[in-house]
Short mmCIF file of C-alpha atoms in Angstrom, two decimals:
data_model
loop_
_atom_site.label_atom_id
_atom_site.label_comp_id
_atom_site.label_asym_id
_atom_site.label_seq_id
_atom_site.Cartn_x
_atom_site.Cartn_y
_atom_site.Cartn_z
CA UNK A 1 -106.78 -43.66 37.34
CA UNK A 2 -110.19 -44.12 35.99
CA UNK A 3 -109.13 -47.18 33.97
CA UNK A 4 -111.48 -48.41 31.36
CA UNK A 5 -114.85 -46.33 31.06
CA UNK A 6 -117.93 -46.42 28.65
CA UNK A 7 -120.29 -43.91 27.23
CA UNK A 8 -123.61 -44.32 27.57
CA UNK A 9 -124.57 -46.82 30.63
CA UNK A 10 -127.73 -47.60 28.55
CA UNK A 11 -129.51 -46.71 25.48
CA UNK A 12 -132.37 -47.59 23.84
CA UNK A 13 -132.35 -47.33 19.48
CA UNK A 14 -135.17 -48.01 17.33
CA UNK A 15 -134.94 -50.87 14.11
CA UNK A 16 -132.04 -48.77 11.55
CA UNK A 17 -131.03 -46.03 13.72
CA UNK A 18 -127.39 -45.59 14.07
CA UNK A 19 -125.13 -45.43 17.20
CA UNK A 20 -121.58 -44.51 18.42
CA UNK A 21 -120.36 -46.65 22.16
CA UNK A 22 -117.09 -44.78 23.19
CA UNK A 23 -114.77 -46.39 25.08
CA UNK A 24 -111.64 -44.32 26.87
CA UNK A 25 -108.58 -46.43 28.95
CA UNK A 26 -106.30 -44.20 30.56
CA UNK A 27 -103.85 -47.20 30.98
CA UNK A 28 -101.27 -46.86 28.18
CA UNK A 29 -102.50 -49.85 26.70
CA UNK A 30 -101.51 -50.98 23.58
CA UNK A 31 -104.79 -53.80 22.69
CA UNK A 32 -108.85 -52.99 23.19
CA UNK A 33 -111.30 -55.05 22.50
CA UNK A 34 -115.38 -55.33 22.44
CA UNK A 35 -117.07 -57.65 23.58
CA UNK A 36 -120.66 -58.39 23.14
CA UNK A 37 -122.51 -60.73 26.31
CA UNK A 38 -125.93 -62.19 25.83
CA UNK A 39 -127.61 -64.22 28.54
CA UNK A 40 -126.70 -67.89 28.36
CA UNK A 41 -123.34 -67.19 26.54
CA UNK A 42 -119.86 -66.43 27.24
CA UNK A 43 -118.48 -62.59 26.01
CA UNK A 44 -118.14 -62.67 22.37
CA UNK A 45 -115.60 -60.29 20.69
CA UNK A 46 -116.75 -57.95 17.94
CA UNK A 47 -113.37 -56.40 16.71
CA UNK A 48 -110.36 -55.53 18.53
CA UNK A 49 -107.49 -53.35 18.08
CA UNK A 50 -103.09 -53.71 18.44
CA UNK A 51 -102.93 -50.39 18.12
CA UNK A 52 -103.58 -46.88 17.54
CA UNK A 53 -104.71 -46.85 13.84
CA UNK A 54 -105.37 -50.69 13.48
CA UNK A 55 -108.57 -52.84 13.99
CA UNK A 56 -109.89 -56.12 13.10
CA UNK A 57 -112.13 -58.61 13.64
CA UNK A 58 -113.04 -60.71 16.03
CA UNK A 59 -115.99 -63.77 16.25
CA UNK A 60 -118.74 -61.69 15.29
CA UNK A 61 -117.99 -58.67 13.52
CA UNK A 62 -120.90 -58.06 11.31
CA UNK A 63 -122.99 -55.27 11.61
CA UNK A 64 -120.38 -53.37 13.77
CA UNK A 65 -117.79 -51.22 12.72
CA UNK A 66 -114.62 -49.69 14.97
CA UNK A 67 -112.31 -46.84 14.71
CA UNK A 68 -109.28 -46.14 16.83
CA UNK A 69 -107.71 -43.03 16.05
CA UNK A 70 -106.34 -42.77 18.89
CA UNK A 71 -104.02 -44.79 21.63
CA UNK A 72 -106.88 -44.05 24.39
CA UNK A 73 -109.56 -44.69 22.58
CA UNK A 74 -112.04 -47.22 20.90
CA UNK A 75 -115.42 -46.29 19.12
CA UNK A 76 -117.88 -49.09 18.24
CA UNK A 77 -120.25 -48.01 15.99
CA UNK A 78 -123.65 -49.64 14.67
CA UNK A 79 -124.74 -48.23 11.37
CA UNK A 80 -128.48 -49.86 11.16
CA UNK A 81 -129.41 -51.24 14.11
CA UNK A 82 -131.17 -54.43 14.22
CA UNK A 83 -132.93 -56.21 17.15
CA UNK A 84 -130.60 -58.68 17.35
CA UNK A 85 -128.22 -55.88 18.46
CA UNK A 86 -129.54 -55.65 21.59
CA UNK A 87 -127.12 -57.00 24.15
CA UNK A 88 -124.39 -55.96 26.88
CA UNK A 89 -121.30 -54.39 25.28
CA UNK A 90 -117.97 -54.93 27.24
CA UNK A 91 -115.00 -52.83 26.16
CA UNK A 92 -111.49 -53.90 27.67
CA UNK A 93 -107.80 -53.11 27.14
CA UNK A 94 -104.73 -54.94 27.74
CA UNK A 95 -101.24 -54.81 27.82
CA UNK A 96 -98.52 -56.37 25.95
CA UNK A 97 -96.12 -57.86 27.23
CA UNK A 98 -93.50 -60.22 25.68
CA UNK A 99 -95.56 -60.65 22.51
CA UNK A 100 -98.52 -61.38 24.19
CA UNK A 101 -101.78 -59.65 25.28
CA UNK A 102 -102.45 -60.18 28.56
CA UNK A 103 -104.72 -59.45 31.65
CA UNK A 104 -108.18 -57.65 30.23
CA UNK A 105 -109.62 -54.61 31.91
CA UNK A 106 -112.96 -54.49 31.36
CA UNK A 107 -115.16 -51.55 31.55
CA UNK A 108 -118.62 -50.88 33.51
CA UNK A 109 -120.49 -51.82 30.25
CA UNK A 110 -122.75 -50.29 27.67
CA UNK A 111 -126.79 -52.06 28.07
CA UNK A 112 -128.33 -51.54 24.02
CA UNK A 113 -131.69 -51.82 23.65
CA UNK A 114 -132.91 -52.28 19.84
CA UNK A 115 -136.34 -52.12 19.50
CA UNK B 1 -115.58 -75.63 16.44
CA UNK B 2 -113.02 -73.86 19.12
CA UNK B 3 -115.18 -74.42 22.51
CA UNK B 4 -114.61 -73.17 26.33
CA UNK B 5 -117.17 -74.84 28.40
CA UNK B 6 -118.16 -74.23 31.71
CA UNK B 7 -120.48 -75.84 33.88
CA UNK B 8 -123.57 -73.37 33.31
CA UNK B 9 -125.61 -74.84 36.77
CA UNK B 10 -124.97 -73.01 39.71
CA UNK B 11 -122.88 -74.13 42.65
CA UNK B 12 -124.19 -73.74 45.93
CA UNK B 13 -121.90 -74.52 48.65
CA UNK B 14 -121.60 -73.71 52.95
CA UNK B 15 -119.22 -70.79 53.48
CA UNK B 16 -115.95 -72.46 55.14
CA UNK B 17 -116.24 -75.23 52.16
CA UNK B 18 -113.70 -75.11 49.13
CA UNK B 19 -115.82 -74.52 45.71
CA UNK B 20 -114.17 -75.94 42.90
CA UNK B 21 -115.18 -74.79 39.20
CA UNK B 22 -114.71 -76.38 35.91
CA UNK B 23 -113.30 -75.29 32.99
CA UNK B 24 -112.69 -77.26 30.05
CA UNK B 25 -111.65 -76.49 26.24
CA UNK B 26 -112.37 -78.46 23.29
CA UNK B 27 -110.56 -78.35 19.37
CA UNK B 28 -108.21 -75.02 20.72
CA UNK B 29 -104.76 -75.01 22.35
CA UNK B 30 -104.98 -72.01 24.37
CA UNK B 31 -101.06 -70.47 25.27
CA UNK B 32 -102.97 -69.28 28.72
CA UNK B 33 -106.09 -69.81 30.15
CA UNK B 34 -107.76 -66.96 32.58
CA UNK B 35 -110.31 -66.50 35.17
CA UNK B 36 -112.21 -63.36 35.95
CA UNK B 37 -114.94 -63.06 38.66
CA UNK B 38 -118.12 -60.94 37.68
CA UNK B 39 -120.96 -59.31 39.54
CA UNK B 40 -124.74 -58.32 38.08
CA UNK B 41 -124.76 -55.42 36.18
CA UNK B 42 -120.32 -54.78 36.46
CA UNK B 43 -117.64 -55.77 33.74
CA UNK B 44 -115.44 -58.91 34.62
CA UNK B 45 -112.65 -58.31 36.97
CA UNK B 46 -109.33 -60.26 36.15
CA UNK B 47 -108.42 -62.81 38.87
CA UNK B 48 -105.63 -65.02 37.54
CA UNK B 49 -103.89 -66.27 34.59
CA UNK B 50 -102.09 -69.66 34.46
CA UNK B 51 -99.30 -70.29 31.38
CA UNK B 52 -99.59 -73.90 29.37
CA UNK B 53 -96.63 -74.68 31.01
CA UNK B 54 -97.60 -74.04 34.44
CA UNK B 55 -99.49 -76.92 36.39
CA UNK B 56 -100.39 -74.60 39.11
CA UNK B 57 -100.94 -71.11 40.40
CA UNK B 58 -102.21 -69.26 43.64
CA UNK B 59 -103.21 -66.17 44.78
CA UNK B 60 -104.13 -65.77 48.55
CA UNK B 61 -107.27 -68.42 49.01
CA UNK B 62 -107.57 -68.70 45.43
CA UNK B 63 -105.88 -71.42 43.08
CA UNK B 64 -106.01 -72.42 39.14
CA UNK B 65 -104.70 -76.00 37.54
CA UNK B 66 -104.16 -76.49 33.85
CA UNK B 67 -103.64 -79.62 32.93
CA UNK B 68 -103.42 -79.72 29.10
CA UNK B 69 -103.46 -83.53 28.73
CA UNK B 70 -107.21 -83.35 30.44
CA UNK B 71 -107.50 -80.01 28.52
CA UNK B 72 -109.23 -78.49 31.64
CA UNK B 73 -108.89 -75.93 33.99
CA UNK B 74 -109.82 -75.80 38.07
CA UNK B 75 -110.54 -73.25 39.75
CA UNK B 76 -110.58 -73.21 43.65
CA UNK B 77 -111.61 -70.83 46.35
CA UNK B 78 -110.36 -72.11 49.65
CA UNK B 79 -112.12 -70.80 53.07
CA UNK B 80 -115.20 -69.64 51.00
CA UNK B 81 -116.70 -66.29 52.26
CA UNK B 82 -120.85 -65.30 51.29
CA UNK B 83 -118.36 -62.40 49.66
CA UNK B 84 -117.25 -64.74 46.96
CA UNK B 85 -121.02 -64.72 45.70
CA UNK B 86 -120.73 -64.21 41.74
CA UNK B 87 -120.14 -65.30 38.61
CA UNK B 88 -116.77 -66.75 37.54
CA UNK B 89 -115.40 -66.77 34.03
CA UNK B 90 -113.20 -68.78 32.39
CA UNK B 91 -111.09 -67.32 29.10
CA UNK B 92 -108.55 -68.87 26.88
CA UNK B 93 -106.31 -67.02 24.78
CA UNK B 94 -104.13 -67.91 21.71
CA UNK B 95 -103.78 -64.68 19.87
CA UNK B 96 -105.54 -61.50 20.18
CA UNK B 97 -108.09 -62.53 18.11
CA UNK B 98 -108.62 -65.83 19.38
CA UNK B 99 -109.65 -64.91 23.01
CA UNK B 100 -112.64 -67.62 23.89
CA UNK B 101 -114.79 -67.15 26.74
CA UNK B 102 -116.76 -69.87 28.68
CA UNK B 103 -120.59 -68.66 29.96
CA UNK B 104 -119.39 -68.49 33.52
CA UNK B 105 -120.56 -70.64 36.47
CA UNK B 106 -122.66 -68.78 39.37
CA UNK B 107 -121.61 -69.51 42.51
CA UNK B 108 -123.64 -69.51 45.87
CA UNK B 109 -121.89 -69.16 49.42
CA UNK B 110 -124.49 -69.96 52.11
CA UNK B 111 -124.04 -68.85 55.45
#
């Protein structure tokens, strides 16, 4: 199993350009997340997901938008990127188990560079 | 606001020593708290979850407390190797979308 994997490793975008981070779990898992982590702070979550077909959000959710269209996946998207985008993007997933979400698998990580 | 706060100086400790890291939460009642272990430039790596109801759990040299009247977690690492080198994470969970985590400590094994 290849568990939780990201596409790209790294990019760099300039001020307004737009962006797709893909993020594949081979798990069966029923929650994914993303995470943002900034140096000096704990990992932040952007929006997660319950399910195929559902999203929402999570601390800091602005600028961001998700789609999951399907189980294995989770696309993060960035519209108009702004400088303050740049950071280290976590995806994980999770399973559920007796109503709750447990253990996270995180992947390898996206680096974004927003200049 | 909902707070997990780790102790953000690194520990430094001889390898055969115990290293014990701090976790504590503030204004949040997580139902579990978690602790993942991370290395530069890698994703967190799940180590072990403890329950609200659960004073204690261990995992070969490794051992978490939760003691919700303190609202803090320990973490312990018995028989410390220069392999335990890293970053360690604390995360408390409530609901999916209230999944908090602390900056992480670094620790330092010496030879």
């Amino acid at each position: 199993n290849a568990g939780v994997t990201q596409t790209p490793k790294f990019r760099v975008l300039k001020t307004g350009q737009s962006m797709t981070l893909l993020c594949a779990q081979d798990m069966n898992h029923e929650y994914m997340y993303w995470y943002r982590q900034d140096p000096g702070m704990g990992l932040r979550l952007i929006h997660y997901s319950v399910g195929e077909g559902t999203t929402a959000k999570g601390e800091v959710p602005d600028g961001y938008n998700v789609s999951r269209l399907k189980k294995q996946n989770f696309l993060l998207g960035l519209e108009s990127a702004a400088p303050s985008q740049t950071s280290v993007y976590f995806c994980a997933s999770s399973p559920w188990t007796a109503g709750l979400a447990e253990t996270q698998y995180f992947g390898p990580g996206t680096r974004l560079l927003v200049l | 606001s909902q707070k997990i706060e780790q102790n953000s100086e690194a520990l430094n400790i001889q390898e055969g020593k115990t290293a014990t890291l701090t976790c504590n939460y503030t204004n949040y009642s997580p139902a579990y708290l978690q602790w993942y272990r991370q290395d530069p430039g890698r994703g967190p790596v799940f180590l072990l979850l403890i329950r609200e109801n659960e004073k204690e759990k261990r995992k070969e040299r490794l051992k978490v407390t939760f003691d919700t009247t303190l609202k803090q977690s320990l973490f312990h690492i018995t028989a410390s190797q220069p392999a335990d080198s890293a970053t360690y994470l604390c995360a408390g969970y409530s609901s999916a979308s209230k999944i908090i985590f602390g900056s992480g400590t670094r620790l330092s094994i010496r030879p």
